[in-house]
């Protein structure tokens, strides 16, 4: 019966060793590799015990090899269990454990009998006692190592309450106790079958406990990876999504709330076409079909519709999802809200265009202004001549008025291009507004009422008085043209504390400051929506065709900038 039990023990060690080895192949880890090595080597060592059943108590090379392998098996098992329990075992301890243990086995097996015989011991007993001493010493070391493993698993179970740790503790107790039974059995020559049955039972129980622990460890690591992945997905500002083959959302992260205005749960099951603008339906459906055919989509820009109906510009990345047989499951990818980026890019293009137009207009206006100066000067000389007839004087006056209007136009062009000489000086915004008010009443006409809503305290700032008057007059003229049937022009001044657009120094923190403001509004029809984005472009008139130069708001924009 004993050989059968040993064969079962061999199969248990080999089977569990293969299980650990397979686990290590699936999820490489040092602890599973070490335990696999330990159990496969223990299967080989048990095979040696099976082959030497008839040679118990005799000097035998196979027994010597078995005892040396016992130390290696114990060390591998100790290191593997240490990894499993989260304990660091220095490598030098292994060199000490094996470096002293294996030479001690060989010394007591082969050299000690000769020395004992030389010391006067009966030759028939020298081999017996040398083996006995070797078994006591080696199994004390093995018992201590297994006791340490048992302590780790008790602590692990106390901290985690994992069932695998409890099973390893229960079957680890006989694993520790029966190690010291080996020299006792050898001394009395007592090898009953129940000893081998207990051996088989503790191998089965302890191995199952280790398998459960390894599985629990891998599950815990997987849960940690899943938690980290979910954290990344849920905290991402980009939309991370997946959809089925029909284009219905199957998962979206929390970014959907900010991008679309919907809760993620509200979007599930809905087709992405429900969020498209009509003009984007055809190209987006075509892009979706390309992805389904296997084409990867990168930085595909489109415009979707938010819950409140406002457009949102998105940049999509998408790939197809397929099963193990290549069948289409759906699509997945990310989407980034680039609405703000597109707005900034448009502003940059507008600024570059305005700068180019300003440079051109400024250059032309400067040269033209020089010509007008000469023309106006000569007109003044001609008017003073005694030879000028009344008809000629009237013509010269018309030419002078036309030249002055042209000069005013060039002045506005220079202001727009910011090439006009600026006379910066301390000003009070109240004076800038109140003094031109009388002139504005004559300019606007009696059908338009002017409402002044100025602050009571002085509003000091640095500026050019002429340019500020130009700003006020241009805005007032635009308001007049917007109210042909009459209305009210409101001019307000005041101050407020806020953070400005520009920071004077990069070394200091941005601090709020007090700013003065000039506010001009009217009760007119307003600017047409299609013209509003280009209202400050030069030569874009907000009035009817043929009215205005298109430089009023452009000049205001140039002065303010």
XYZ file of C-alpha atoms in Angstrom:
561
model
C 0.000 0.000 0.000
C 2.900 2.364 0.767
C 4.182 2.407 -2.843
C 0.685 3.285 -4.038
C 0.475 6.195 -1.566
C 3.903 7.453 -2.641
C 2.853 7.254 -6.279
C -0.196 9.353 -5.395
C 2.026 11.883 -3.618
C 4.253 12.059 -6.714
C 1.234 12.706 -8.938
C -0.096 15.380 -6.548
C 3.213 17.234 -6.543
C 3.590 16.929 -10.312
C -0.017 17.999 -10.994
C 0.095 21.035 -8.729
C 3.551 21.920 -10.019
C 2.124 21.985 -13.561
C -0.820 24.081 -12.353
C 1.547 26.677 -10.881
C 3.676 26.574 -14.021
C 0.594 27.196 -16.185
C -0.410 30.103 -13.903
C 3.042 31.565 -14.340
C 2.762 31.294 -18.125
C -0.594 33.088 -18.078
C 0.404 35.730 -15.527
C 4.198 35.782 -15.050
C 5.082 36.177 -11.380
C 8.066 35.129 -9.309
C 6.017 33.380 -6.608
C 4.167 31.061 -9.041
C 7.421 30.190 -10.812
C 9.222 29.362 -7.539
C 6.352 27.251 -6.188
C 6.124 25.393 -9.521
C 9.861 24.645 -9.388
C 9.584 23.553 -5.757
C 6.659 21.174 -6.329
C 8.092 19.592 -9.501
C 11.410 19.012 -7.742
C 9.532 17.576 -4.740
C 7.823 15.115 -7.116
C 11.266 13.973 -8.274
C 12.485 13.695 -4.673
C 9.432 11.610 -3.707
C 10.183 9.335 -6.659
C 13.633 8.800 -5.129
C 11.977 7.875 -1.795
C 9.711 5.401 -3.654
C 12.656 3.797 -5.438
C 14.622 3.381 -2.178
C 11.903 1.923 0.066
C 13.925 -1.235 0.592
C 17.118 0.608 1.604
C 15.936 2.540 4.656
C 18.658 3.031 7.265
C 21.573 2.274 4.943
C 24.212 4.546 3.433
C 22.816 5.341 0.018
C 23.749 7.943 -2.583
C 20.090 8.398 -3.551
C 19.198 9.250 0.022
C 22.012 11.808 0.084
C 20.657 13.355 -3.114
C 17.137 13.348 -1.645
C 18.270 15.246 1.465
C 20.143 17.832 -0.625
C 17.103 18.298 -2.848
C 14.963 18.689 0.287
C 16.954 21.804 1.167
C 16.550 23.248 -2.368
C 12.809 22.480 -2.368
C 12.415 24.139 1.033
C 14.304 27.268 -0.037
C 12.291 27.681 -3.259
C 9.063 27.155 -1.327
C 10.155 29.703 1.303
C 10.947 32.333 -1.351
C 7.725 31.674 -3.263
C 5.567 31.914 -0.141
C 7.448 35.082 0.892
C 6.500 36.695 -2.440
C 2.924 35.518 -1.948
C 2.774 36.996 1.565
C 4.505 40.240 0.536
C 7.745 39.599 2.483
C 11.255 40.326 1.241
C 13.797 37.511 1.698
C 17.418 38.575 1.042
C 19.240 36.438 -1.526
C 22.236 36.079 0.811
C 20.079 34.014 3.177
C 19.583 31.497 0.382
C 23.312 31.319 -0.234
C 23.807 30.742 3.505
C 20.969 28.161 3.766
C 22.112 26.078 0.804
C 25.823 26.889 1.075
C 25.980 25.426 4.582
C 23.236 22.803 4.353
C 24.349 20.824 1.302
C 28.049 20.544 2.339
C 26.862 19.508 5.837
C 24.746 16.698 4.338
C 27.702 15.427 2.293
C 30.068 15.707 5.259
C 27.805 13.753 7.634
C 26.982 11.170 4.976
C 30.494 10.443 3.695
C 33.193 11.875 5.978
C 31.696 11.719 9.461
C 31.517 7.849 9.625
C 35.271 7.551 9.019
C 36.040 10.185 11.653
C 33.722 8.507 14.164
C 35.319 5.139 13.505
C 38.756 6.672 13.985
C 37.513 8.073 17.300
C 36.753 4.516 18.496
C 33.052 4.073 17.650
C 31.889 0.659 16.530
C 32.014 0.603 12.712
C 28.503 -0.884 12.435
C 27.036 2.145 14.249
C 29.011 5.006 12.690
C 26.873 5.165 9.541
C 23.633 5.010 11.548
C 24.512 7.838 13.912
C 26.028 10.079 11.229
C 22.786 9.786 9.195
C 20.714 10.388 12.338
C 22.644 13.570 13.150
C 22.324 14.702 9.536
C 18.553 14.126 9.551
C 18.148 15.993 12.849
C 20.153 19.009 11.656
C 18.580 19.169 8.199
C 15.014 18.711 9.444
C 15.481 21.356 12.129
C 16.368 23.797 9.330
C 13.403 22.577 7.254
C 11.059 22.825 10.265
C 12.142 26.396 11.000
C 11.629 27.398 7.362
C 8.153 25.839 7.296
C 7.293 27.483 10.633
C 8.201 30.858 9.150
C 5.935 30.112 6.160
C 3.120 29.142 8.551
C 3.589 32.416 10.452
C 3.372 34.430 7.208
C 0.162 32.701 6.203
C -1.394 33.209 9.663
C -0.599 36.918 9.402
C -1.881 37.034 5.815
C -5.154 35.373 6.799
C -5.545 37.751 9.748
C -5.129 40.758 7.457
C -7.142 39.597 4.435
C -9.381 36.711 5.584
C -8.642 35.000 2.279
C -9.894 31.363 2.241
C -6.689 30.183 0.554
C -4.626 31.550 3.443
C -6.816 29.713 5.988
C -6.484 26.424 4.078
C -2.703 26.879 3.886
C -2.616 27.513 7.673
C -4.699 24.417 8.504
C -2.596 22.054 6.405
C 0.612 23.923 7.158
C 0.514 22.765 10.800
C 1.133 19.053 9.967
C 3.564 20.233 7.296
C 5.655 21.765 10.106
C 5.110 19.050 12.714
C 5.902 16.037 10.580
C 9.246 17.387 9.393
C 10.725 16.537 12.807
C 9.105 13.099 12.659
C 11.627 11.995 9.994
C 14.648 11.513 12.333
C 12.376 9.858 14.939
C 11.113 7.405 12.319
C 14.667 6.708 11.243
C 15.807 6.074 14.822
C 13.003 3.625 15.612
C 12.680 2.247 12.083
C 8.947 3.064 12.219
C 7.337 3.685 8.810
C 3.603 2.951 9.068
C 1.236 3.564 6.154
C -0.725 6.236 8.014
C 2.391 8.421 8.026
C 2.358 8.378 4.229
C -1.399 8.978 4.162
C -0.927 12.081 6.323
C 1.858 13.112 3.967
C -0.503 12.818 0.975
C -3.273 14.711 2.820
C -1.090 17.635 3.811
C 0.341 17.862 0.274
C -3.189 18.008 -1.158
C -4.511 20.538 1.365
C -1.450 22.797 1.371
C -1.263 22.745 -2.442
C -4.929 23.666 -2.751
C -4.400 26.506 -0.293
C -1.467 27.824 -2.345
C -3.478 27.537 -5.570
C -6.308 29.538 -4.003
C -3.827 32.105 -2.702
C -2.178 32.469 -6.103
C -5.610 32.814 -7.705
C -6.678 35.383 -5.079
C -3.432 37.288 -5.633
C -3.940 37.380 -9.394
C -7.571 38.415 -8.921
C -6.517 41.213 -6.555
C -3.935 42.435 -9.070
C -6.547 42.315 -11.842
C -8.996 44.268 -9.677
C -6.269 46.846 -9.023
C -5.575 47.171 -12.744
C -9.298 47.453 -13.463
C -9.670 50.110 -10.772
C -6.755 52.095 -12.204
C -8.224 51.772 -15.712
C -11.669 52.899 -14.535
C -10.107 55.861 -12.745
C -8.277 56.904 -15.913
C -11.427 56.495 -18.021
C -13.782 58.270 -15.618
C -11.460 61.210 -14.926
C -10.487 61.790 -18.564
C -11.676 65.033 -20.125
C -11.871 63.228 -23.469
C -14.892 61.128 -24.367
C -13.997 57.416 -24.250
C -16.729 55.474 -26.003
C -17.760 52.260 -27.682
C -20.675 51.506 -29.998
C -22.211 48.436 -31.601
C -22.162 47.723 -35.329
C -25.323 49.802 -35.818
C -23.740 52.869 -34.227
C -25.587 52.711 -30.891
C -23.553 53.820 -27.892
C -22.749 50.874 -25.601
C -20.491 52.743 -23.197
C -19.405 56.333 -22.609
C -17.419 57.839 -19.762
C -18.273 60.795 -17.552
C -16.848 63.261 -20.110
C -20.154 62.864 -22.008
C -21.735 65.066 -19.363
C -19.463 68.021 -20.199
C -19.356 67.454 -23.964
C -22.973 66.589 -24.769
C -24.838 67.733 -21.665
C -26.309 64.241 -21.170
C -25.738 61.829 -18.317
C -23.771 58.798 -19.596
C -26.714 56.477 -18.876
C -28.988 58.634 -21.045
C -26.773 58.139 -24.096
C -26.569 54.340 -23.947
C -28.598 52.620 -26.642
C -28.958 55.781 -28.747
C -27.442 56.017 -32.229
C -24.674 58.550 -32.681
C -26.586 59.961 -35.669
C -29.076 61.478 -33.200
C -26.349 63.915 -32.137
C -25.302 65.004 -35.637
C -26.049 68.268 -37.366
C -27.931 67.676 -40.635
C -25.001 68.786 -42.776
C -22.667 66.351 -40.962
C -24.851 63.244 -41.286
C -23.549 62.054 -44.669
C -19.770 62.447 -44.061
C -20.000 61.032 -40.525
C -21.952 57.959 -41.650
C -19.381 57.410 -44.403
C -16.569 57.662 -41.819
C -18.379 55.135 -39.599
C -18.621 52.676 -42.505
C -14.892 53.053 -43.195
C -14.102 52.187 -39.573
C -16.365 49.127 -39.737
C -14.444 47.958 -42.805
C -11.203 48.062 -40.792
C -9.854 51.553 -41.437
C -8.577 53.420 -38.399
C -9.809 56.955 -37.937
C -7.477 59.569 -36.450
C -8.255 63.236 -35.707
C -11.488 63.167 -37.685
C -13.164 66.520 -37.052
C -16.918 66.862 -36.993
C -19.644 68.916 -35.352
C -22.238 67.325 -33.049
C -25.185 68.834 -31.225
C -25.367 69.273 -27.460
C -28.485 68.695 -25.431
C -29.307 72.423 -25.534
C -28.938 72.487 -29.310
C -25.603 74.304 -29.414
C -22.904 72.866 -31.696
C -19.777 71.232 -30.308
C -16.747 70.584 -32.501
C -15.143 67.187 -31.828
C -12.017 65.371 -32.965
C -12.632 61.591 -33.152
C -10.265 58.617 -33.074
C -11.960 55.285 -33.815
C -11.127 51.634 -34.556
C -13.223 48.534 -35.128
C -13.887 45.995 -32.344
C -13.731 42.366 -33.496
C -14.138 38.954 -31.851
C -11.584 36.120 -31.937
C -12.860 35.007 -35.353
C -12.672 38.466 -36.919
C -16.383 39.177 -36.686
C -17.392 42.799 -36.206
C -18.583 43.629 -32.689
C -18.685 47.397 -33.051
C -16.395 50.402 -32.822
C -14.535 52.151 -30.036
C -12.336 55.183 -29.588
C -12.024 58.639 -28.089
C -13.345 62.094 -28.888
C -11.885 65.433 -27.823
C -13.852 68.668 -27.524
C -11.935 71.114 -29.733
C -14.579 73.865 -29.749
C -12.387 76.251 -27.761
C -9.307 75.352 -29.785
C -11.159 75.985 -33.042
C -12.358 79.332 -31.675
C -8.811 80.329 -30.733
C -7.501 79.226 -34.123
C -10.157 81.346 -35.814
C -9.193 84.287 -33.631
C -5.562 83.792 -34.578
C -6.409 83.698 -38.286
C -8.568 86.799 -37.858
C -5.769 88.599 -36.006
C -3.267 87.665 -38.710
C -5.654 88.846 -41.433
C -6.330 92.097 -39.602
C -2.627 92.664 -39.118
C -1.966 92.137 -42.827
C -4.830 94.436 -43.843
C -3.729 96.985 -41.264
C -0.172 97.015 -42.575
C -1.427 97.481 -46.146
C -3.979 100.152 -45.189
C -1.503 101.954 -42.967
C 1.126 102.111 -45.695
C -1.329 103.385 -48.297
C -2.952 105.876 -45.882
C 0.407 107.275 -44.802
C 1.490 108.006 -48.365
C -1.988 109.258 -49.296
C -2.057 111.532 -46.247
C 1.190 113.156 -47.395
C -0.363 113.850 -50.794
C -3.506 115.273 -49.193
C -1.419 117.596 -47.027
C 0.105 119.112 -50.154
C -3.310 119.331 -51.855
C -5.010 121.013 -48.881
C -2.081 123.419 -48.489
C -2.217 124.537 -52.119
C -6.002 124.867 -51.909
C -5.537 127.292 -49.008
C -3.087 129.349 -51.098
C -5.450 129.425 -54.071
C -8.351 130.638 -51.906
C -6.329 133.665 -50.816
C -5.555 134.689 -54.401
C -7.277 137.848 -55.670
C -7.739 136.340 -59.118
C -10.188 133.654 -57.890
C -13.689 134.260 -59.226
C -16.795 133.347 -57.185
C -17.349 130.231 -59.318
C -13.754 129.194 -58.836
C -14.024 129.851 -55.066
C -17.064 127.568 -54.834
C -15.216 124.814 -56.739
C -12.193 125.222 -54.513
C -14.437 124.893 -51.416
C -15.889 121.659 -52.785
C -12.394 120.350 -53.502
C -11.339 121.365 -49.965
C -14.293 119.584 -48.366
C -13.552 116.443 -50.414
C -9.880 116.613 -49.435
C -10.788 117.031 -45.756
C -13.098 114.008 -45.959
C -10.278 112.053 -47.568
C -7.937 113.232 -44.806
C -10.436 112.058 -42.202
C -10.613 108.697 -43.964
C -6.832 108.336 -43.947
C -6.844 109.321 -40.271
C -9.221 106.440 -39.569
C -7.081 104.074 -41.615
C -4.004 105.127 -39.650
C -5.904 104.635 -36.387
C -7.001 101.178 -37.514
C -3.467 100.199 -38.500
C -2.143 101.695 -35.234
C 0.401 103.776 -37.134
C -1.014 107.091 -36.006
C 1.086 109.038 -33.529
C -0.372 108.475 -30.050
C -0.252 111.210 -27.434
C -0.695 109.300 -24.174
C -1.532 111.460 -21.149
C -3.529 111.252 -17.899
C -7.238 111.681 -18.658
C -10.534 111.602 -16.817
C -13.061 109.425 -18.634
C -15.838 111.709 -17.381
C -14.354 114.674 -19.311
C -13.835 112.487 -22.405
C -17.557 111.659 -22.421
C -19.189 114.897 -21.164
C -17.359 117.405 -23.403
C -18.252 115.780 -26.783
C -21.846 115.219 -25.633
C -23.014 118.624 -26.958
C -21.465 117.923 -30.331
C -23.068 114.479 -30.376
C -26.530 116.013 -29.907
C -26.055 118.043 -33.104
C -24.486 115.049 -34.881
C -27.252 112.595 -34.007
C -30.244 114.851 -34.546
C -33.318 115.631 -32.483
C -34.975 112.228 -33.137
C -32.366 110.432 -30.976
C -32.195 110.999 -27.227
C -28.844 110.810 -25.446
C -28.808 109.309 -21.964
C -25.656 109.879 -19.935
C -25.116 107.444 -17.081
C -21.741 108.451 -15.758
C -20.024 107.661 -12.475
C -19.862 110.273 -9.722
C -16.170 109.847 -8.964
C -13.276 110.729 -11.320
C -12.183 107.867 -13.626
C -8.482 108.429 -14.248
C -6.591 106.525 -16.963
C -3.803 107.035 -19.514
C -4.951 107.551 -23.090
C -5.098 109.755 -26.179
C -7.942 112.308 -25.900
C -8.402 112.602 -29.663
C -8.572 108.850 -30.146
C -11.057 108.439 -27.299
C -13.285 111.090 -28.884
C -12.922 109.246 -32.185
C -14.089 106.008 -30.494
C -17.107 107.745 -28.980
C -18.073 109.528 -32.223
C -17.744 106.364 -34.354
C -19.893 104.345 -31.948
C -22.464 107.159 -31.812
C -22.624 107.405 -35.611
C -23.128 103.645 -35.887
C -25.920 103.906 -33.308
C -27.545 106.749 -35.281
C -27.512 104.686 -38.484
C -29.117 101.771 -36.594
C -32.024 104.003 -35.417
C -33.373 105.800 -38.505
C -36.796 106.197 -36.864
C -35.318 107.496 -33.608
C -34.419 105.932 -30.299
C -32.139 106.288 -27.312
C -28.358 106.255 -27.162
C -27.024 105.380 -23.727
C -23.457 106.219 -22.730
C -22.268 104.862 -19.387
C -18.970 105.036 -17.535
C -17.754 103.387 -14.385
C -15.069 101.261 -12.771
C -14.792 97.634 -11.690
C -12.224 95.366 -10.058
C -11.195 92.326 -12.091
C -8.213 90.476 -13.572
C -7.012 92.071 -16.799
C -6.211 90.360 -20.078
C -2.478 91.000 -19.893
C 0.001 90.435 -17.105
C 2.778 92.976 -16.715
C 5.274 90.523 -15.216
C 5.638 86.764 -15.205
C 7.384 86.730 -11.838
C 4.427 88.044 -9.853
C 1.081 86.405 -9.270
C -1.866 87.855 -11.180
C -3.587 90.380 -8.948
C -7.010 91.971 -9.558
C -6.899 95.673 -10.494
C -9.379 98.536 -10.895
C -10.383 99.188 -14.518
C -12.494 102.010 -15.993
C -15.014 101.203 -18.698
C -16.999 103.034 -21.388
C -20.283 101.407 -22.392
C -22.301 102.537 -25.445
C -25.600 100.908 -26.394
C -28.696 101.880 -28.319
C -32.258 100.782 -29.010
C -31.638 100.086 -32.684
C -32.143 96.897 -34.689
C -28.643 95.595 -34.019
C -26.160 93.939 -36.351
C -27.269 91.112 -38.653
C -26.098 87.698 -37.350
C -24.236 86.884 -40.565
C -22.258 90.164 -40.349
C -21.618 90.143 -36.577
C -18.506 87.863 -36.661
C -16.901 90.245 -39.222
C -18.220 93.511 -37.832
C -14.760 94.843 -36.877
C -13.144 93.843 -40.178
C -12.083 96.817 -42.300
C -14.402 97.801 -45.154
C -17.213 95.604 -43.817
C -20.176 97.952 -43.382
C -23.034 97.094 -41.043
C -25.261 99.560 -42.911
C -27.053 99.251 -46.212
C -25.028 98.943 -49.384
C -23.647 102.325 -50.379
C -23.768 103.779 -46.887
C -20.686 104.068 -44.712
C -17.036 103.317 -45.337
C -16.851 100.123 -43.302
C -14.128 101.644 -41.132
C -16.152 102.875 -38.135
C -15.971 99.781 -35.937
C -12.622 98.760 -37.457
C -11.171 102.089 -36.294
C -12.638 101.596 -32.819
C -11.148 98.112 -32.729
C -7.734 99.402 -33.841
C -7.707 102.173 -31.223
C -8.775 99.871 -28.396
C -6.249 97.251 -29.332
